[in-house]
PDB file of C-alpha atoms in Angstrom:
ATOM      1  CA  UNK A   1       0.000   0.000   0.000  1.00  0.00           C
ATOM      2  CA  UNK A   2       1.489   3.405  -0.932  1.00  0.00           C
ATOM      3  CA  UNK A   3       1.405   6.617   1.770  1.00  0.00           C
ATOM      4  CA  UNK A   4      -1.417   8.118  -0.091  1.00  0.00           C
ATOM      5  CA  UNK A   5      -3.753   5.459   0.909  1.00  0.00           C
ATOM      6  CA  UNK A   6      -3.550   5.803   4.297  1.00  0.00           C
ATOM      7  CA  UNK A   7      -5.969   8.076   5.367  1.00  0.00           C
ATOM      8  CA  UNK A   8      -9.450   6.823   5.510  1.00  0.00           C
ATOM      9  CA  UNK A   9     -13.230   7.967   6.942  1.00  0.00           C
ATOM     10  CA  UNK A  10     -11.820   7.134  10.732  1.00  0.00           C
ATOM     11  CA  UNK A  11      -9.104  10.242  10.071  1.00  0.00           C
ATOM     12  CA  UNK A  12     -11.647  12.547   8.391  1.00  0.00           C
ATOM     13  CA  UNK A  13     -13.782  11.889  11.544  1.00  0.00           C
ATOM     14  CA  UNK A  14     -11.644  12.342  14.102  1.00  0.00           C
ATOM     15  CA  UNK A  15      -9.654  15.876  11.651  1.00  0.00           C
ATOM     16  CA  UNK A  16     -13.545  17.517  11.601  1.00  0.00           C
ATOM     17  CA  UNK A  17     -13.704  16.955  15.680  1.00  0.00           C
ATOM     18  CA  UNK A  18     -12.964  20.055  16.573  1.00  0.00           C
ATOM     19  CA  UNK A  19     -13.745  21.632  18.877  1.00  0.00           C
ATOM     20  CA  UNK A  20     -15.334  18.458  20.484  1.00  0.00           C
ATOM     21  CA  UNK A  21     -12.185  15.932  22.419  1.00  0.00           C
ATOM     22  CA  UNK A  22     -11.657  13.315  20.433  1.00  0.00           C
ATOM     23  CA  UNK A  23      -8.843  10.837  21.085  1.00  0.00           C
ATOM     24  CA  UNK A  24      -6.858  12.986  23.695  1.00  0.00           C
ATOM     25  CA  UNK A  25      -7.376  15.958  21.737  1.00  0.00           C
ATOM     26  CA  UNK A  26      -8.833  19.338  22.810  1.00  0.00           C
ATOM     27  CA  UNK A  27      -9.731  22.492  21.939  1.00  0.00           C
ATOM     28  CA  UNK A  28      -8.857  25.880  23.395  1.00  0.00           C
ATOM     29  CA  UNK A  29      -8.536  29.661  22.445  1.00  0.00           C
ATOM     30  CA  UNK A  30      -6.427  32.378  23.944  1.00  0.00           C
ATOM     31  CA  UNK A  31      -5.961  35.747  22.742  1.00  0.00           C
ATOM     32  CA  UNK A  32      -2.784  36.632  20.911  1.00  0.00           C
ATOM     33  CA  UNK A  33      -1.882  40.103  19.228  1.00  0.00           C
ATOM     34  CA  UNK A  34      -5.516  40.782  19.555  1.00  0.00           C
ATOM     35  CA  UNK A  35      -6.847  37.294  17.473  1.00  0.00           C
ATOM     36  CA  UNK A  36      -8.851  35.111  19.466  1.00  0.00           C
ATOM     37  CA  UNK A  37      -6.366  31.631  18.415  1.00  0.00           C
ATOM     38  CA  UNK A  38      -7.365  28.364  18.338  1.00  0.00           C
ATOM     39  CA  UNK A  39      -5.185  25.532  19.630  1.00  0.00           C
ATOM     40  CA  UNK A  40      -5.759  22.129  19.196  1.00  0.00           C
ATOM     41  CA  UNK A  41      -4.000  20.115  21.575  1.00  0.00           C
ATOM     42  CA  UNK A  42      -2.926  17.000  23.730  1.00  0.00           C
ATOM     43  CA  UNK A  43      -2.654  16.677  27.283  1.00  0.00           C
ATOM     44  CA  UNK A  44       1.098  15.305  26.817  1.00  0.00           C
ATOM     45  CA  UNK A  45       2.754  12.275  28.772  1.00  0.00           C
ATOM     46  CA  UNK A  46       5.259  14.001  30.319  1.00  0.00           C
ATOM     47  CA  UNK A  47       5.725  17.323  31.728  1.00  0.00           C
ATOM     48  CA  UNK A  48       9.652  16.771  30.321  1.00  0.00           C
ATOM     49  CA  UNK A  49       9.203  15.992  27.399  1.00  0.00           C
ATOM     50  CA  UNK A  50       9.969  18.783  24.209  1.00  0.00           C
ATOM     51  CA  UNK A  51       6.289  19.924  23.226  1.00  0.00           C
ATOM     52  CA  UNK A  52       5.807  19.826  19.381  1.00  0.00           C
ATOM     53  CA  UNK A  53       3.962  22.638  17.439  1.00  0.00           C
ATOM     54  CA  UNK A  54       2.644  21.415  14.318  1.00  0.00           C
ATOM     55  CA  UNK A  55       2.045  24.503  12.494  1.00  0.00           C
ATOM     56  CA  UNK A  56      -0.431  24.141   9.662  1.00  0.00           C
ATOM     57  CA  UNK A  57       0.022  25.545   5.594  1.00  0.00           C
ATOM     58  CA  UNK A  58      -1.814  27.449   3.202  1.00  0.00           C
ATOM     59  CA  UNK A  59      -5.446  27.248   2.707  1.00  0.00           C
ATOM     60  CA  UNK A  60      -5.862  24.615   5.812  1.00  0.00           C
ATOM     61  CA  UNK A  61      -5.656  23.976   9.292  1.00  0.00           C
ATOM     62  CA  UNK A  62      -4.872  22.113  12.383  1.00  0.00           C
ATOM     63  CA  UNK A  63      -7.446  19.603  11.080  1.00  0.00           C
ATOM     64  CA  UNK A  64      -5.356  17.469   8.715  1.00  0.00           C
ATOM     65  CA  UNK A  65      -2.394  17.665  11.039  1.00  0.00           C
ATOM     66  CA  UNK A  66      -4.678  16.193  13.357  1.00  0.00           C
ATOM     67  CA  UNK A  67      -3.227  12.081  12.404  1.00  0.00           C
ATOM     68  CA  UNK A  68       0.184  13.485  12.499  1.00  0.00           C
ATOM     69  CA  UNK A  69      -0.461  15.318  16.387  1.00  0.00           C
ATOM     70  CA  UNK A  70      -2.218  11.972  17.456  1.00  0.00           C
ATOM     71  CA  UNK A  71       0.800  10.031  16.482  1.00  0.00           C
ATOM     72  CA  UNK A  72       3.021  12.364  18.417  1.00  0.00           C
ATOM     73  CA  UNK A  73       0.589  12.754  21.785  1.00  0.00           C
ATOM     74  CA  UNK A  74       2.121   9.217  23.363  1.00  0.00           C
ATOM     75  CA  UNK A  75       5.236  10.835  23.662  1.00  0.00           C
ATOM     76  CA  UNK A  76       5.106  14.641  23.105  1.00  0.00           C
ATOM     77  CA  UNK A  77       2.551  16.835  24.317  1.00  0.00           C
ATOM     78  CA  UNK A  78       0.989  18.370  20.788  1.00  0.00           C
ATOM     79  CA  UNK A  79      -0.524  22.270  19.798  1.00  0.00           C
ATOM     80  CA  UNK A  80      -1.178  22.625  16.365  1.00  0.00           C
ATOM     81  CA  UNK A  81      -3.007  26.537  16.489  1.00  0.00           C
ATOM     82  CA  UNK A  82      -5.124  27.655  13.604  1.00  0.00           C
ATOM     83  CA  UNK A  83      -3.261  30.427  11.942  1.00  0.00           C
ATOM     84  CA  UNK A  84      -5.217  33.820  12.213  1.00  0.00           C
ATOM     85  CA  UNK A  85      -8.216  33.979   9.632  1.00  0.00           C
ATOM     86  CA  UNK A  86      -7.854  29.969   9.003  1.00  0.00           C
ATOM     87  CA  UNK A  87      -9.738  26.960  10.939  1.00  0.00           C
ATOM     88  CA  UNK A  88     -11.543  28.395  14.561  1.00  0.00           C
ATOM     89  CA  UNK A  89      -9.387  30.797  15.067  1.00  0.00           C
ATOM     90  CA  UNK A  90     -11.016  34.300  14.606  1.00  0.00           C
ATOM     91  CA  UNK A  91     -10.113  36.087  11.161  1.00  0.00           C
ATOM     92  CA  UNK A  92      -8.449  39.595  10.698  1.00  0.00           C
ATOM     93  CA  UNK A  93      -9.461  41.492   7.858  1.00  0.00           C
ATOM     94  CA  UNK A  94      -6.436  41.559   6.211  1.00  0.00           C
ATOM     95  CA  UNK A  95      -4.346  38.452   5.160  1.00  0.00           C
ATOM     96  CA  UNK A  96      -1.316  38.055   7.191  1.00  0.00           C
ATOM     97  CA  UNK A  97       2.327  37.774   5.405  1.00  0.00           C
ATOM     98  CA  UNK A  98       4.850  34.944   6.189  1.00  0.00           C
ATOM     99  CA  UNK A  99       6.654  37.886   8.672  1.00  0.00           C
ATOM    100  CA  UNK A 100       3.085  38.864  10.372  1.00  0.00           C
ATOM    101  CA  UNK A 101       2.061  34.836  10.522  1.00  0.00           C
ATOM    102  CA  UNK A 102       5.789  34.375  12.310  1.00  0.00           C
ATOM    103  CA  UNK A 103       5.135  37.314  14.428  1.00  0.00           C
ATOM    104  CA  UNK A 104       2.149  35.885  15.805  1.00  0.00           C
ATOM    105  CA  UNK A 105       3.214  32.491  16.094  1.00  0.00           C
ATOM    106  CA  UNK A 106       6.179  33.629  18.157  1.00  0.00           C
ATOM    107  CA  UNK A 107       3.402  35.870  20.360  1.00  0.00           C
ATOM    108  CA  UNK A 108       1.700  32.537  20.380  1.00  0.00           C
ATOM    109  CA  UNK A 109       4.334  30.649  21.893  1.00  0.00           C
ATOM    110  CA  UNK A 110       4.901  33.276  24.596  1.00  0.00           C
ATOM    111  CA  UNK A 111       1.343  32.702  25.617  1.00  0.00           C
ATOM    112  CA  UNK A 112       1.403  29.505  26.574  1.00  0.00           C
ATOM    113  CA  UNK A 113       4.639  29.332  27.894  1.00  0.00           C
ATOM    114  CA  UNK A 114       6.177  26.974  26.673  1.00  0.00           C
ATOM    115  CA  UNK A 115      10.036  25.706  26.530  1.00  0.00           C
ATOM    116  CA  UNK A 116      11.777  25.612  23.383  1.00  0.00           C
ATOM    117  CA  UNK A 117       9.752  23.495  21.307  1.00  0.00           C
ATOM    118  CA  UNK A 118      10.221  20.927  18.402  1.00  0.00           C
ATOM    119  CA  UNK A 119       8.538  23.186  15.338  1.00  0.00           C
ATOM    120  CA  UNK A 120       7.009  21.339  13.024  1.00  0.00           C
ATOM    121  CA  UNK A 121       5.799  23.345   9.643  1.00  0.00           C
ATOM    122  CA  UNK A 122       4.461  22.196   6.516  1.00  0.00           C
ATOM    123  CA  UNK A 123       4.093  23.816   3.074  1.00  0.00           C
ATOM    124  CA  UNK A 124       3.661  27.591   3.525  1.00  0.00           C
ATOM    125  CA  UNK A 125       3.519  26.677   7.787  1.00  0.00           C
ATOM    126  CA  UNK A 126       7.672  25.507   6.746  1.00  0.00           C
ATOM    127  CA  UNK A 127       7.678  29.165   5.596  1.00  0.00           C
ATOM    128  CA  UNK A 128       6.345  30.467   8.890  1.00  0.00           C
ATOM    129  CA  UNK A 129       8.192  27.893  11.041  1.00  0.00           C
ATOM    130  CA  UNK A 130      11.573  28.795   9.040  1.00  0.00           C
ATOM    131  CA  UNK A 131      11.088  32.846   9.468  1.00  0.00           C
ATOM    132  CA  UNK A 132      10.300  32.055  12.886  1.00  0.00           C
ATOM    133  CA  UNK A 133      13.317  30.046  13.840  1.00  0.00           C
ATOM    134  CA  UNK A 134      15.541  32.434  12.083  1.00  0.00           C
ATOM    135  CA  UNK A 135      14.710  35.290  14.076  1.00  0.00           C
ATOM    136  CA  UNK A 136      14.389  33.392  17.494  1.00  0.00           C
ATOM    137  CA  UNK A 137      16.433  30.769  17.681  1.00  0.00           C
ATOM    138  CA  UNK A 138      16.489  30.387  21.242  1.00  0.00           C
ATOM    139  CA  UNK A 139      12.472  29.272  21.056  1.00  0.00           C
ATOM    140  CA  UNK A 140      12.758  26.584  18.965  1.00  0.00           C
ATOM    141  CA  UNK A 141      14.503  23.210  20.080  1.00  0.00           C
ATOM    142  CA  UNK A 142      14.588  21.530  16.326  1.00  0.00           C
ATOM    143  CA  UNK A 143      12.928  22.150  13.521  1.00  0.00           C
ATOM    144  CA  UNK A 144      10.855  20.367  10.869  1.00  0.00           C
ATOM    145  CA  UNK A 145      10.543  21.842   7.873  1.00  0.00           C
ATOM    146  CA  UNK A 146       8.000  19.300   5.572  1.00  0.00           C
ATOM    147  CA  UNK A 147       7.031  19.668   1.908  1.00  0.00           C
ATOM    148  CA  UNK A 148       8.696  23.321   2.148  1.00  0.00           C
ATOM    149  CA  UNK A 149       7.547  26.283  -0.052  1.00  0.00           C
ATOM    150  CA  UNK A 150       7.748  27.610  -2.524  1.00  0.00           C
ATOM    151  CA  UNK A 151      10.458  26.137  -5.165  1.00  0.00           C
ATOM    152  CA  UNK A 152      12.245  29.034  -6.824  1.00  0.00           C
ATOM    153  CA  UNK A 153      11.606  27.511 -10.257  1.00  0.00           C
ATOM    154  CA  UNK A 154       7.805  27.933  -9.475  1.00  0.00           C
ATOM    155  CA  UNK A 155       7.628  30.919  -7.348  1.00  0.00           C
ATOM    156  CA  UNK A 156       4.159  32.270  -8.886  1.00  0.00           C
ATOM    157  CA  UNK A 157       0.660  31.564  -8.131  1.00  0.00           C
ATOM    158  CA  UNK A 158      -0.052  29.563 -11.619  1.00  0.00           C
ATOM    159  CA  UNK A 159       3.266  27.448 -11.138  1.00  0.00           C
ATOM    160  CA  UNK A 160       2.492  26.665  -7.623  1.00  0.00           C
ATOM    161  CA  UNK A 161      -1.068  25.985  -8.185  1.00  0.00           C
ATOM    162  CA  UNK A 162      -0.288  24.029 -11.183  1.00  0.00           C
ATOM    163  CA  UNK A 163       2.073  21.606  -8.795  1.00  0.00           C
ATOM    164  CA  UNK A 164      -0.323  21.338  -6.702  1.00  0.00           C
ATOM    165  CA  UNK A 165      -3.134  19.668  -8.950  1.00  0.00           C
ATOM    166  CA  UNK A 166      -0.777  17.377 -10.093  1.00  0.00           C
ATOM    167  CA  UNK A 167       0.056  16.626  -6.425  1.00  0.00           C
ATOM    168  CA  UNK A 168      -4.121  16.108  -6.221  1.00  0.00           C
ATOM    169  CA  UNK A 169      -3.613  12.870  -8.035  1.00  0.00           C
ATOM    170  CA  UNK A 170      -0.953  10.970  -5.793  1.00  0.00           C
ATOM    171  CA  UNK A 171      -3.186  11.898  -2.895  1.00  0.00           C
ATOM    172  CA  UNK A 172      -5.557  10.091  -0.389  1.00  0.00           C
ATOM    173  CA  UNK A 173      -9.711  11.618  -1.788  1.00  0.00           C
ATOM    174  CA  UNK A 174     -10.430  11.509   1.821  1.00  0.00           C
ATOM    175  CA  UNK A 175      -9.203  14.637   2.354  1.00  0.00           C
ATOM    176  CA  UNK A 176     -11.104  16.368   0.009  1.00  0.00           C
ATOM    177  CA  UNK A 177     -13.657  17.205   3.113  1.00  0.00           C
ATOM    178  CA  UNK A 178     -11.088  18.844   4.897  1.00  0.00           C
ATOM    179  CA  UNK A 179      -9.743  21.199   2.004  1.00  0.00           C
ATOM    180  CA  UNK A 180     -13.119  22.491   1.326  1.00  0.00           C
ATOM    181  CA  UNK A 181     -14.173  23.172   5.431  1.00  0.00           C
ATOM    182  CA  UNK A 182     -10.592  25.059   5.693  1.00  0.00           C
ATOM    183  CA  UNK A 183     -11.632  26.647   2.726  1.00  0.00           C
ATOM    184  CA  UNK A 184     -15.270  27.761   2.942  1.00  0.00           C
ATOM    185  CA  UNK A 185     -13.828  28.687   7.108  1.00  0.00           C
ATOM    186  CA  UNK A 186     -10.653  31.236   5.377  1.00  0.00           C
ATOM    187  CA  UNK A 187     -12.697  32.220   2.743  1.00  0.00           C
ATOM    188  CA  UNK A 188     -10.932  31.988  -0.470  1.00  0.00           C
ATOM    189  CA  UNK A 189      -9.915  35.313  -0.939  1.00  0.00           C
ATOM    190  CA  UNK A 190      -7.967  35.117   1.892  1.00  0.00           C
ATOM    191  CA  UNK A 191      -6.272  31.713  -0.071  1.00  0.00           C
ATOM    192  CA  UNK A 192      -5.392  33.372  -2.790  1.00  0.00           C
ATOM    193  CA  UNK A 193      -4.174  36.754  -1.021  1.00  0.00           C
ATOM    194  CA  UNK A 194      -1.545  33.878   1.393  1.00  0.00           C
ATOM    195  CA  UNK A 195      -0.732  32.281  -2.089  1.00  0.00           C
ATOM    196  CA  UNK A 196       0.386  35.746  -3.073  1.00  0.00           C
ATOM    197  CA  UNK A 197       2.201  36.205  -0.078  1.00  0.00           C
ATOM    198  CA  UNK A 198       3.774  33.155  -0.122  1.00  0.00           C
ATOM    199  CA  UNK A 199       5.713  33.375  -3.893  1.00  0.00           C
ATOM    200  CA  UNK A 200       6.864  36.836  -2.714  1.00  0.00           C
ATOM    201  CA  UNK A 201       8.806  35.001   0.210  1.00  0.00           C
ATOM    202  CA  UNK A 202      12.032  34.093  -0.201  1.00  0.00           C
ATOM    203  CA  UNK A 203      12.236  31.461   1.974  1.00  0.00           C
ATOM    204  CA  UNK A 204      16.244  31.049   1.310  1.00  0.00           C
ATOM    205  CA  UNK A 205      17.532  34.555   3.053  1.00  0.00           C
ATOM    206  CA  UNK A 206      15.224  32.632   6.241  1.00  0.00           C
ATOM    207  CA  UNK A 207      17.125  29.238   5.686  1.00  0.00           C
ATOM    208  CA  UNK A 208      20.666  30.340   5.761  1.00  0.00           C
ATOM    209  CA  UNK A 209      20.145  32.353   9.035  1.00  0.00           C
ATOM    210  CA  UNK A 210      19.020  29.116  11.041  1.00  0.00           C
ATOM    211  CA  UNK A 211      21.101  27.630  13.364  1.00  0.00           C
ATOM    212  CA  UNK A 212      18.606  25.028  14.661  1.00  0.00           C
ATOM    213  CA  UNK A 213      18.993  21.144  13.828  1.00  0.00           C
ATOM    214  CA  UNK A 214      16.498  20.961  11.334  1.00  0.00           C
ATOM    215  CA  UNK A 215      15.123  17.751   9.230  1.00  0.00           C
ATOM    216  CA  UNK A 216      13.760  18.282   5.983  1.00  0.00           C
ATOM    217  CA  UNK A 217      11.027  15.961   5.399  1.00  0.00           C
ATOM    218  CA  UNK A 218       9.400  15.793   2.073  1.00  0.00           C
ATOM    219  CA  UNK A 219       7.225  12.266   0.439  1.00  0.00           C
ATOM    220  CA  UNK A 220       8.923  10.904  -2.469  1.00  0.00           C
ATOM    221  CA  UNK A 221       5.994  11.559  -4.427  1.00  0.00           C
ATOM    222  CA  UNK A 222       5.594  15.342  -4.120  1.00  0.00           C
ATOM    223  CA  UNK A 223       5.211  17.571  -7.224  1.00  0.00           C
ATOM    224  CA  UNK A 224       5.390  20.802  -4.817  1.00  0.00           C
ATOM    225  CA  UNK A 225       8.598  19.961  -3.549  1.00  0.00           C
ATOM    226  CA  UNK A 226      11.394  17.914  -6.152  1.00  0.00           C
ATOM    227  CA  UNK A 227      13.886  15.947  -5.381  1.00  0.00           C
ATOM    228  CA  UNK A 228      15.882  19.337  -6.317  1.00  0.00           C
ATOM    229  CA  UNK A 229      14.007  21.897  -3.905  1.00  0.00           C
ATOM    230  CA  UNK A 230      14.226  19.417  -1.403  1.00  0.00           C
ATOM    231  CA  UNK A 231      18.122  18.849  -1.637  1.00  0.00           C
ATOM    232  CA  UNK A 232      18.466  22.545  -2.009  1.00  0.00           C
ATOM    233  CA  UNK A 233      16.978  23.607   1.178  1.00  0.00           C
ATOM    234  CA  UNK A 234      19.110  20.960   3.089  1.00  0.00           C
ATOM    235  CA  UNK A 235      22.058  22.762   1.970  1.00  0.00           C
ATOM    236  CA  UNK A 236      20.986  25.945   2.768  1.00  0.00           C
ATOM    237  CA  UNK A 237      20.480  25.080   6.271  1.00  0.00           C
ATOM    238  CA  UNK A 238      23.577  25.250   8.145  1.00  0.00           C
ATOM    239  CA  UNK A 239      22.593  22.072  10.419  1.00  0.00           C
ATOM    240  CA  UNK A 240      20.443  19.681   8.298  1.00  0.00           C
ATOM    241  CA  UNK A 241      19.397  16.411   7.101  1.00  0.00           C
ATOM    242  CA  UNK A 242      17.116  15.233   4.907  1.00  0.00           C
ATOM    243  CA  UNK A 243      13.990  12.583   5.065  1.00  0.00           C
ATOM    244  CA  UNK A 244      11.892  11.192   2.164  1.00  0.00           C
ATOM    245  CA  UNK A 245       8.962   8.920   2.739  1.00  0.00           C
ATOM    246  CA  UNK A 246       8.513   6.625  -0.283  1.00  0.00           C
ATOM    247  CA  UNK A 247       5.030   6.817  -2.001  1.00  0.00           C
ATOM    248  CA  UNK A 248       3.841   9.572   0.466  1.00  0.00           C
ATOM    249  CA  UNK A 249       2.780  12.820  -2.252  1.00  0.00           C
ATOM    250  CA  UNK A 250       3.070  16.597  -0.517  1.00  0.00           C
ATOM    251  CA  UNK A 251       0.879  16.110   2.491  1.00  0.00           C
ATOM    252  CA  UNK A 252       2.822  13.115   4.102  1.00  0.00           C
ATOM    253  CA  UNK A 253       2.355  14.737   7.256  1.00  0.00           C
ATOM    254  CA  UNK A 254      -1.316  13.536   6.992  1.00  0.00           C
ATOM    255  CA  UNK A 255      -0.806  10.389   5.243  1.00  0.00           C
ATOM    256  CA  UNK A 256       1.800   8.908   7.010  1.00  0.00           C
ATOM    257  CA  UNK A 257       1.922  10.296  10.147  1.00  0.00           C
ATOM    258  CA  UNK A 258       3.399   7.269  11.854  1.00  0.00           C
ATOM    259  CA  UNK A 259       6.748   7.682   9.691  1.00  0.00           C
ATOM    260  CA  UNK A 260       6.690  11.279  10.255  1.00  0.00           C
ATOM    261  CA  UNK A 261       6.420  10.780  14.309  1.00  0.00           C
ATOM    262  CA  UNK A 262       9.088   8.462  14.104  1.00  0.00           C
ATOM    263  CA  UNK A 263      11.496  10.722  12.140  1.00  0.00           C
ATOM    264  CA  UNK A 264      10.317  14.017  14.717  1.00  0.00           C
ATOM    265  CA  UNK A 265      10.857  11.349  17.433  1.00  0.00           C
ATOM    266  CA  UNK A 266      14.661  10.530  16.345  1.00  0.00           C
ATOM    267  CA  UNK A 267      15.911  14.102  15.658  1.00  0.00           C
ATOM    268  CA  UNK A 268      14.756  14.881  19.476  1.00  0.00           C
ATOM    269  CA  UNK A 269      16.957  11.749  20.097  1.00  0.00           C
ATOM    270  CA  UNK A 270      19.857  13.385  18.503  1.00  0.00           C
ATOM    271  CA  UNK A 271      22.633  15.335  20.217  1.00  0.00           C
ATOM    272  CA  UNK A 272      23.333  18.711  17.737  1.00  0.00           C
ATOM    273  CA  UNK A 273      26.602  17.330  17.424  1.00  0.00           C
ATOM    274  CA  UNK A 274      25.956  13.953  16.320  1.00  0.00           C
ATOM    275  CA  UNK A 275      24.361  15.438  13.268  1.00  0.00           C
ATOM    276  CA  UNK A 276      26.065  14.799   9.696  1.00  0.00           C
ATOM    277  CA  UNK A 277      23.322  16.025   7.057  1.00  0.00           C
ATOM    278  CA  UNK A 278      22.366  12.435   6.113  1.00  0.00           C
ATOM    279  CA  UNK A 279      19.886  11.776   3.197  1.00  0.00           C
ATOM    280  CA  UNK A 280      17.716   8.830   4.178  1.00  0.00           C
ATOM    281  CA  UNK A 281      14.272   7.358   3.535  1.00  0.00           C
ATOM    282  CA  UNK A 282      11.865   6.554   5.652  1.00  0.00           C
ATOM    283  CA  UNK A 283       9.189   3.330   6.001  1.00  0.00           C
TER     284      UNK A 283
END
């Protein structure tokens, strides 16, 4: 069975919870830079163990992270917050940039609290997680920057768009519910006015300045994010590897979340200076 196939009318359920608990997950808001924020979130197992913020990309939510923060809640407690004007969280009237979205994420971890955490973005949420991490360093533990946008070679709204429907067909139809909720909830001129926003970032002049052990996580079958991109943003990060997960297209994060926990799982395990920018795949 390939990655793509692995997500199923159990997930949907459990992704569309919200804000009902559903298997150790809850719901709560807090006010940040003036946005009422909603967190999605496990209790944790340990009050010692490195949280992990999953932090969600364009167009979408916390609710298809939602297999990937299960996977992680046995062993890490989990937040994955809605972004401001996407799933429950309360929406500005203006669409933030990747800067404003890092601002507030950053505000967002202040809130709560928390240690330095393992940061966890995906597609434009890697662009957020990366601008983040570059400009404070000392928040983030590690970071995991997944299916990371946008490839230079298709830095415009068409290109990226284009990738994307081809990405459609390597994917798992069961989370075609989810893409139009987080739609119809951001409203899609606030899509298109992030998609904007997010081939104006250059997401490089971010990598370079992190000093973070990062892992760059990609599925093997993602049209977003080629074998190139992928290799390219390993380099540019001073302290990186790289992880592919065979047969998993640009949302691996929801389709195989157990491989994706496991890979978060080892780069906790890993001492900063045990790291040697391996390229590896994952099962």
């Amino acid at each position: 069975m390939t990655a793509s196939g692995r997500f199923g009318l159990a997930e949907l359920r459990l992704a569309l919870a919200a804000p009902r608990p559903d298997a150790a997950l809850t719901s709560d808001w807090r006010l940040v830079g003036g946005v009422r924020t909603h967190t999605r979130r496990s209790g944790g197992p340990d009050a010692g163990a490195t949280p992990v913020v999953l932090v969600h990309g364009l167009a979408v939510s916390h609710r298809y992270l939602t297999p990937l923060a299960v996977a992680l809640a046995g062993t890490h407690p989990v937040y994955v917050p809605d972004l401001p004007g996407f799933g429950l969280s309360d929406h500005p009237r203006s669409a933030y940039d990747v800067a404003r979205h890092a601002d507030h994420l950053a505000a967002w971890l202040a809130a709560y609290r928390l240690p330095p955490v393992c940061l966890v973005g995906h597609s434009f949420g890697a662009e957020v997680a990366a601008a983040l991490t570059a400009n404070h360093p000392d928040a983030v533990r590690a970071l995991v920057l997944a299916g990371p946008t946008s490839d230079p070679v298709a830095r415009s709204r068409r290109a990226l768009f284009a990738r994307w429907l081809v990405d459609t067909l390597h994917e798992a139809p069961m989370q075609a519910p989810i893409l139009v909720r987080d739609i119809w909830d951001a409203r899609p001129w606030r899509v298109f006015a992030t998609l904007s926003h997010s081939v104006r970032n250059a997401i490089e002049t971010d990598l370079v300045r992190i000093t973070t052990p990062t892992l760059v996580l990609t599925g093997g079958l993602d049209p977003v994010v080629p074998a190139r991109w992928r290799e390219q943003v390993t380099r540019l990060v001073p302290d990186a590897d790289l992880a592919v997960v065979p047969g998993a297209a640009h949302n691996v994060v929801t389709t195989a979340p157990t491989a994706v926990a496991d890979a978060i799982r080892a780069l906790l395990s890993h001492s900063p200076h045990s790291r040697t920018g391996e390229r590896h795949a994952l099962r």
